[in-house]
PDB file of C-alpha atoms in Angstrom:
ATOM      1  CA  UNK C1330     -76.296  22.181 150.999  1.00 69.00           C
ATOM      2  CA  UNK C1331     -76.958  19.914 148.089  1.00 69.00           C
ATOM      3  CA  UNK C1332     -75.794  15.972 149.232  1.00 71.00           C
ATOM      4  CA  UNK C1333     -74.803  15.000 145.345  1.00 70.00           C
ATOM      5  CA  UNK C1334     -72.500  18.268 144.975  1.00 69.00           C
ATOM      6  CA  UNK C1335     -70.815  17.369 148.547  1.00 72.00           C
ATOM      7  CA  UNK C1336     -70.056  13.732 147.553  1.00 73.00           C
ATOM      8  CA  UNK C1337     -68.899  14.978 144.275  1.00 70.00           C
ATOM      9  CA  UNK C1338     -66.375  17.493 146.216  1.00 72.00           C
ATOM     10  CA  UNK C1339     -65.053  14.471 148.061  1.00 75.00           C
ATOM     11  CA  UNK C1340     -64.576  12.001 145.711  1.00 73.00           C
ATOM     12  CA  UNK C1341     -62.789  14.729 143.339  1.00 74.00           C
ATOM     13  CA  UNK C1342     -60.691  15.493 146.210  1.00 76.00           C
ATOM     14  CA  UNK C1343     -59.920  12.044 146.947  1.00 75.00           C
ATOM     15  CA  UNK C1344     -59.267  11.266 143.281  1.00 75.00           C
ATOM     16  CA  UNK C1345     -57.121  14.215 143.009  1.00 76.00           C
ATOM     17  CA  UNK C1346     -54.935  13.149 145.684  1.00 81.00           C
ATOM     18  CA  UNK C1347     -54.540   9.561 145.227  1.00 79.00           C
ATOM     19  CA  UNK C1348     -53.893   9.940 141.442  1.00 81.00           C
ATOM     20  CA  UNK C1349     -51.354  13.088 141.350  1.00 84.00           C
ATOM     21  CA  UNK C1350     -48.747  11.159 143.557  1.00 89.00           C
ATOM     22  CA  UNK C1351     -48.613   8.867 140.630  1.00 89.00           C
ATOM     23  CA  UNK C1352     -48.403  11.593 138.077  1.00 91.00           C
ATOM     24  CA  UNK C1353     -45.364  12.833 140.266  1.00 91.00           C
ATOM     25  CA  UNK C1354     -43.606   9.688 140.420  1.00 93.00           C
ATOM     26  CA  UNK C1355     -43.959   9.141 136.823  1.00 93.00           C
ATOM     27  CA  UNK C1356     -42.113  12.334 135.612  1.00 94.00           C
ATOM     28  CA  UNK C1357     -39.379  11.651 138.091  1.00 94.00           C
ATOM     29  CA  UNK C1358     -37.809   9.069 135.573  1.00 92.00           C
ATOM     30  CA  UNK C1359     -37.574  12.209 132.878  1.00 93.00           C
ATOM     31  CA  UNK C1360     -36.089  14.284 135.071  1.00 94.00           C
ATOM     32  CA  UNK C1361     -33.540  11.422 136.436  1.00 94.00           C
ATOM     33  CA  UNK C1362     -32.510  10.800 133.017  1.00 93.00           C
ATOM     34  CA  UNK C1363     -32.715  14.398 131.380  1.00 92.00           C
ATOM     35  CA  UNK C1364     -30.739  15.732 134.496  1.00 90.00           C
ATOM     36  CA  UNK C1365     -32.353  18.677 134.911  1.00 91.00           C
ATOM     37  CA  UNK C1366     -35.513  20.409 135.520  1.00 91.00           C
ATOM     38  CA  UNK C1367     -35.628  23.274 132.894  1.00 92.00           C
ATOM     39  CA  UNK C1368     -38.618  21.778 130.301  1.00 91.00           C
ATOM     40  CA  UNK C1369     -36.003  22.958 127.338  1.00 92.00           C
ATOM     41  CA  UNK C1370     -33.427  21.039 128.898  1.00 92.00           C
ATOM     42  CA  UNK C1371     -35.654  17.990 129.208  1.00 93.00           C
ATOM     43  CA  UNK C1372     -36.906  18.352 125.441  1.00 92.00           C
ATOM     44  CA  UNK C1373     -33.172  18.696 124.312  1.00 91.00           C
ATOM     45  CA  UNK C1374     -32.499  15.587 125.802  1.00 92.00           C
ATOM     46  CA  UNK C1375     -34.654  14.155 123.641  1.00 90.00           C
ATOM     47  CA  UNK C1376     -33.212  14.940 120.199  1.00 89.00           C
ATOM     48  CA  UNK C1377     -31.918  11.428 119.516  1.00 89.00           C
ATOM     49  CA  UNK C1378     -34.710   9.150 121.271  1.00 91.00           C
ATOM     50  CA  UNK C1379     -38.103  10.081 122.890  1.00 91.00           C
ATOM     51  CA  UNK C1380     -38.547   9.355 126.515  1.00 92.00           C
ATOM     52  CA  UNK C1381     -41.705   7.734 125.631  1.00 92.00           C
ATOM     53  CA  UNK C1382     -39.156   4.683 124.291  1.00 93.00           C
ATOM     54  CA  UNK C1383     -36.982   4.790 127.381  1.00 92.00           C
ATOM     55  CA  UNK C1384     -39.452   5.463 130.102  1.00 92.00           C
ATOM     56  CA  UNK C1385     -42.872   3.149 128.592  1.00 94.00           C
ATOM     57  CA  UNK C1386     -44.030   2.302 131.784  1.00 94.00           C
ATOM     58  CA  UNK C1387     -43.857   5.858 133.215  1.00 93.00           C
ATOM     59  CA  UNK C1388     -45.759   7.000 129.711  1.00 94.00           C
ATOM     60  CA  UNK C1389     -48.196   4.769 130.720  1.00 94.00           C
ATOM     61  CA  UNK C1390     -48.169   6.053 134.227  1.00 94.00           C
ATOM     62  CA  UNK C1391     -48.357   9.346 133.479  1.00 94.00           C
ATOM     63  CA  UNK C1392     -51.022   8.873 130.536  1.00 92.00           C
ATOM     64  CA  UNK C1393     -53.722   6.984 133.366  1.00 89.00           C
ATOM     65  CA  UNK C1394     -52.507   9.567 135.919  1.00 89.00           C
ATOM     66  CA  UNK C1395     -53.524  12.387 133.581  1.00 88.00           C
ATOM     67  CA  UNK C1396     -57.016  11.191 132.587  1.00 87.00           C
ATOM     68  CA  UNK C1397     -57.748  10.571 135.660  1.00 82.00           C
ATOM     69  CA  UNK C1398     -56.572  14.198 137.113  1.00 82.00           C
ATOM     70  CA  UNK C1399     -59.191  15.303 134.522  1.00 81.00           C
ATOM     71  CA  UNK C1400     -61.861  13.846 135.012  1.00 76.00           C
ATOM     72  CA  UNK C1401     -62.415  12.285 132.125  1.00 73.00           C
ATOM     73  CA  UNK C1402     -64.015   8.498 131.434  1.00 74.00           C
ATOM     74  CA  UNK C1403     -63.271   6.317 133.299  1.00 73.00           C
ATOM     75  CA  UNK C1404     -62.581   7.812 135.425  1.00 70.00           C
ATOM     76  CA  UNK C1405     -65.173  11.069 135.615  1.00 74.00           C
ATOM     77  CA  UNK C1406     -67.221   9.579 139.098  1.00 62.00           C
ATOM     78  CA  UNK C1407     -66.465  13.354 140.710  1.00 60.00           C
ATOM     79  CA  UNK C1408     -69.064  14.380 138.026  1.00 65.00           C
ATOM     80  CA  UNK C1409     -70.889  10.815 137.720  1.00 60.00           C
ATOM     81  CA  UNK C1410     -74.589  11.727 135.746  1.00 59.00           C
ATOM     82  CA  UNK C1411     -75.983   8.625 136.046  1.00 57.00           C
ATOM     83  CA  UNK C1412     -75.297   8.454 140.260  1.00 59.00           C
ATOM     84  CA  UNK C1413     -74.581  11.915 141.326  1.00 53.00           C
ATOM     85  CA  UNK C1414     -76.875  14.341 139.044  1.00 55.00           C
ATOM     86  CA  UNK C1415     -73.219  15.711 137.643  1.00 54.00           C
ATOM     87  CA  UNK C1416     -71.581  16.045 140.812  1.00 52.00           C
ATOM     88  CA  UNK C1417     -70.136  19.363 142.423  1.00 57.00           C
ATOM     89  CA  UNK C1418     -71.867  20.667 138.821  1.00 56.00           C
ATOM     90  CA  UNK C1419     -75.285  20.678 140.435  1.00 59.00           C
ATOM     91  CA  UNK C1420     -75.130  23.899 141.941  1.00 67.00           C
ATOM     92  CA  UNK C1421     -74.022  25.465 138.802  1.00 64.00           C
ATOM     93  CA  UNK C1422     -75.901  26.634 135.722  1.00 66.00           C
ATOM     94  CA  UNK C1423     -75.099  29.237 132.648  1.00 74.00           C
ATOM     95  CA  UNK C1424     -71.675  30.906 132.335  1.00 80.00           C
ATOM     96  CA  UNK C1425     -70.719  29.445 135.836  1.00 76.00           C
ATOM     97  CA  UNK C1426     -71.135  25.945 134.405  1.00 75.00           C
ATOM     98  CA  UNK C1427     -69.258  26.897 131.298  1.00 79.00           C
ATOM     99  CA  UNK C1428     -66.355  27.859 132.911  1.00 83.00           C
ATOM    100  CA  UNK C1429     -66.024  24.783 135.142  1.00 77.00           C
ATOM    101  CA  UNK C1430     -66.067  23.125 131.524  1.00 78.00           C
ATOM    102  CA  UNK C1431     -63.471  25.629 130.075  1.00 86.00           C
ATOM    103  CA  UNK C1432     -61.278  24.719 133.211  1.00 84.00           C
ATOM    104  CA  UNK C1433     -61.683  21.055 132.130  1.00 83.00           C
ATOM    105  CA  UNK C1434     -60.910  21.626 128.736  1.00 87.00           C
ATOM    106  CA  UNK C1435     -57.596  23.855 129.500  1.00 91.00           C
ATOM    107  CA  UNK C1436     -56.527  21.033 131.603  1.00 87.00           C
ATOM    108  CA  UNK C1437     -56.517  18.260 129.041  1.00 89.00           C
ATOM    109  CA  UNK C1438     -54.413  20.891 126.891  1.00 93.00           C
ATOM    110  CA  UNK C1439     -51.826  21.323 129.656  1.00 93.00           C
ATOM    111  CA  UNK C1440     -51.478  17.652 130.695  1.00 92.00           C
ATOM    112  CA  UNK C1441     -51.072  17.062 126.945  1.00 93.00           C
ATOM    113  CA  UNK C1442     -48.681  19.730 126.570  1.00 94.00           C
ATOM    114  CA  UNK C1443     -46.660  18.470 129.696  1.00 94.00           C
ATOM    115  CA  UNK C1444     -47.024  15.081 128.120  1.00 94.00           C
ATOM    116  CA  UNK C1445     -45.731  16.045 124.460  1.00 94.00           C
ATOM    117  CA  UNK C1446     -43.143  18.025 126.033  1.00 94.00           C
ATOM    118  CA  UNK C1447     -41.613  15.064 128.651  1.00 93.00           C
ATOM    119  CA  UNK C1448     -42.310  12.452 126.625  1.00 93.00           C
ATOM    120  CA  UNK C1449     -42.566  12.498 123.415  1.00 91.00           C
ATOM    121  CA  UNK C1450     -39.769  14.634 121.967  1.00 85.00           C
ATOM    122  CA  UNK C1451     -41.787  18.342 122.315  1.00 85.00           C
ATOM    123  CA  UNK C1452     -40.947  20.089 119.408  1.00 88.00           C
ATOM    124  CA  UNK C1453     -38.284  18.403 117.384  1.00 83.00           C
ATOM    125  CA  UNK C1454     -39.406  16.542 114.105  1.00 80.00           C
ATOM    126  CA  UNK C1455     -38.411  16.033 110.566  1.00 85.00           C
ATOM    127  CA  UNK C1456     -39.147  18.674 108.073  1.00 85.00           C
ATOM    128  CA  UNK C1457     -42.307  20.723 109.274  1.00 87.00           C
ATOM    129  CA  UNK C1458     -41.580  23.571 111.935  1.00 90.00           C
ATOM    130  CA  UNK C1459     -40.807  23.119 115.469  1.00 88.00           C
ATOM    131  CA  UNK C1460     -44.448  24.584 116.199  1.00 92.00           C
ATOM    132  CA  UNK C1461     -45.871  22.392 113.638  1.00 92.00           C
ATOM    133  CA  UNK C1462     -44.878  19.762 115.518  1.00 91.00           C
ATOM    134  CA  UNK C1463     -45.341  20.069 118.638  1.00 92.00           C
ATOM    135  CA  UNK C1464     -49.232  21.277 117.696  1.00 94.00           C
ATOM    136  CA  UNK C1465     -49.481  18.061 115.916  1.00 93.00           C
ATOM    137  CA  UNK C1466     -48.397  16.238 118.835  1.00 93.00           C
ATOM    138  CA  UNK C1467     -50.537  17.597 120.824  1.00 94.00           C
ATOM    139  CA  UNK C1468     -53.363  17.062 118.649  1.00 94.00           C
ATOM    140  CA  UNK C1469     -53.140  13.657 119.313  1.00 93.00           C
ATOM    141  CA  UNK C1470     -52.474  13.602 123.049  1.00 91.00           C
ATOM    142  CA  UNK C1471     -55.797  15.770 123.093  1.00 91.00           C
ATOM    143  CA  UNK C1472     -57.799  13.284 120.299  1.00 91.00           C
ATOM    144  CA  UNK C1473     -56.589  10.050 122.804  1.00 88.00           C
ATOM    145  CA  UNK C1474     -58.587  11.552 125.695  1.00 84.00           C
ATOM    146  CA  UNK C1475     -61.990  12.298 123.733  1.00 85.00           C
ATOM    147  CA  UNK C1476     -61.598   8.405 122.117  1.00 87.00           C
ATOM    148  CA  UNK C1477     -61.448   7.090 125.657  1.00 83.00           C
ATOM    149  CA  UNK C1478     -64.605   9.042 126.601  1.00 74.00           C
ATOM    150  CA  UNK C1479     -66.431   7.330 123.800  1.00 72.00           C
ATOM    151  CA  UNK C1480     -64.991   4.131 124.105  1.00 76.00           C
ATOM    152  CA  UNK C1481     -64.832   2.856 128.079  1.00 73.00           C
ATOM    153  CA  UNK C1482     -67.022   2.641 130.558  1.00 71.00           C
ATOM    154  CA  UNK C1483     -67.193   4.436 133.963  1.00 71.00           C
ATOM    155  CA  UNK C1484     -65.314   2.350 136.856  1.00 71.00           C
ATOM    156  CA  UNK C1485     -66.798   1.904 140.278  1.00 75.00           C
ATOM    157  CA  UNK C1486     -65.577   4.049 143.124  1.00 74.00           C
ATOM    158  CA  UNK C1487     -63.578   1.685 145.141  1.00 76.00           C
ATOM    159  CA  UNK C1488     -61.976  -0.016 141.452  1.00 80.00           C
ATOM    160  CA  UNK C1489     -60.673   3.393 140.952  1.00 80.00           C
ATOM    161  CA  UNK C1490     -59.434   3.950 144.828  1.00 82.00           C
ATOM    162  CA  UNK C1491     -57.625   0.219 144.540  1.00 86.00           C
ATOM    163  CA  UNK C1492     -55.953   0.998 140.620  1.00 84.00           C
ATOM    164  CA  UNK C1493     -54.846   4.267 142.266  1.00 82.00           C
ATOM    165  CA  UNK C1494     -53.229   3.297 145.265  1.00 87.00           C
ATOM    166  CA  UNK C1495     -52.440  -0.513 145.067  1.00 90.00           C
ATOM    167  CA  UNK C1496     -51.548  -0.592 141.548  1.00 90.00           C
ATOM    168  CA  UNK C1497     -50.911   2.774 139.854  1.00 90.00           C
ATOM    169  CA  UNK C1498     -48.515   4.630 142.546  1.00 91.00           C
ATOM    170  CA  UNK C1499     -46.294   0.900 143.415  1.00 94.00           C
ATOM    171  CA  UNK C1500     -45.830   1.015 140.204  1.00 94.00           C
ATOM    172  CA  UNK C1501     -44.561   4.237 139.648  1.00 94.00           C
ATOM    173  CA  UNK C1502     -42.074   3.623 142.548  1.00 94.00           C
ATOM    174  CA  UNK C1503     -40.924   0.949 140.726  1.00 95.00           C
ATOM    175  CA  UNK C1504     -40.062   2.585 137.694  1.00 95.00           C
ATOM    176  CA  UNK C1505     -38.467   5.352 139.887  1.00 95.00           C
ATOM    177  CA  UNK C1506     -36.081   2.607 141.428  1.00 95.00           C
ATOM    178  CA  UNK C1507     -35.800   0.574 138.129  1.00 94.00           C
ATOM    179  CA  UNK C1508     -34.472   3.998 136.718  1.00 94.00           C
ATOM    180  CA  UNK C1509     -32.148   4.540 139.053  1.00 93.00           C
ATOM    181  CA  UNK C1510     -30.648   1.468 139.203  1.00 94.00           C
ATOM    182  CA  UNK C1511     -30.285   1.454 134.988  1.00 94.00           C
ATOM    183  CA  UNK C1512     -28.476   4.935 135.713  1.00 92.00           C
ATOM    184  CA  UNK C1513     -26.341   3.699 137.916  1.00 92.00           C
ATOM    185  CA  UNK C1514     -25.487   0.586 136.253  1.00 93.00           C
ATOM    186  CA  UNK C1515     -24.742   2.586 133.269  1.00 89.00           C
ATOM    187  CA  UNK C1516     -22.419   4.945 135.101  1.00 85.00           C
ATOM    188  CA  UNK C1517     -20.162   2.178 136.209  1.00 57.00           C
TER     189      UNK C1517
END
């Protein structure tokens, strides 16, 4: 019954939606390419030349699509302090708080890990350990969101509703169709 935790629940709902078809769309190029689903598979396929240099735009995609899923600046109006009194977090204080921050936290780790592993080569480096590298990786998948919380601003809520669905998800069609067509080019 609190007004700023109800507009909170909507606009993460509607920010949820409109940015996860995007996220979708984006992987679809890795999997095209890889041929398979199986995240070993798609990491194999990688042991010559990361994905990130065949698929940039769907890197990009993804990488937008993912801060955005989390929450994070600039995109973090679900949980806006300065307009919504932190958002659905209103109602919450003590461990139930922390845990709606330890839910945030585990989700940058596994959009980074889904990143590291589609995109940039998972596990396979020179020299170090397989686990070495992948941590390292992921280190810096993790360090990129907490740089753009200190570094951007927070965009309105109909800028983020227009980048979402008139910018973000065309574009990820486009680099689904762009990808095809390369693939079927280079089958010829």
């Amino acid at each position: 019954n609190n007004k700023y935790s109800l507009l909170g629940g909507l606009r993460s709902s509607a920010q949820m939606i409109s940015y996860e078809l995007a996220m979708g769309f984006s992987l679809i190029g890795v999997f095209m390419i890889s041929e398979t689903l199986s995240l070993t598979g798609i990491v194999e396929a990688q042991s010559k030349i990361w994905f990130v240099i065949l698929q940039p735009l769907g890197f990009i995609i993804y990488s937008i699509s993912a801060v955005a899923e989390t929450n994070r600046t600039p995109f973090d109006l679900p949980e806006a302090e300065t307009e919504l009194v932190a958002g659905y977090h209103t109602e919450y204080s003590s461990m139930k708080f922390g845990m709606f921050f330890l839910g945030e936290y585990a989700n940058i780790i596994t959009v980074s890990a889904i990143a590291v592993t589609c995109f940039l080569g998972g596990w396979h480096g020179p020299f170090l350990p397989p686990v070495a590298w992948f941590l390292i990786k992921l280190f810096f998948c993790i360090f990129f969101f907490i740089w753009l919380r200190a570094t951007y601003p927070r965009l309105r809520y109909d800028q983020l509703m227009k980048f979402g669905w008139k910018f973000l998800l065309p574009a990820a069609l486009a680099n689904v169709v762009i990808t095809g067509a390369v693939l079927v080019l280079l089958d010829v």
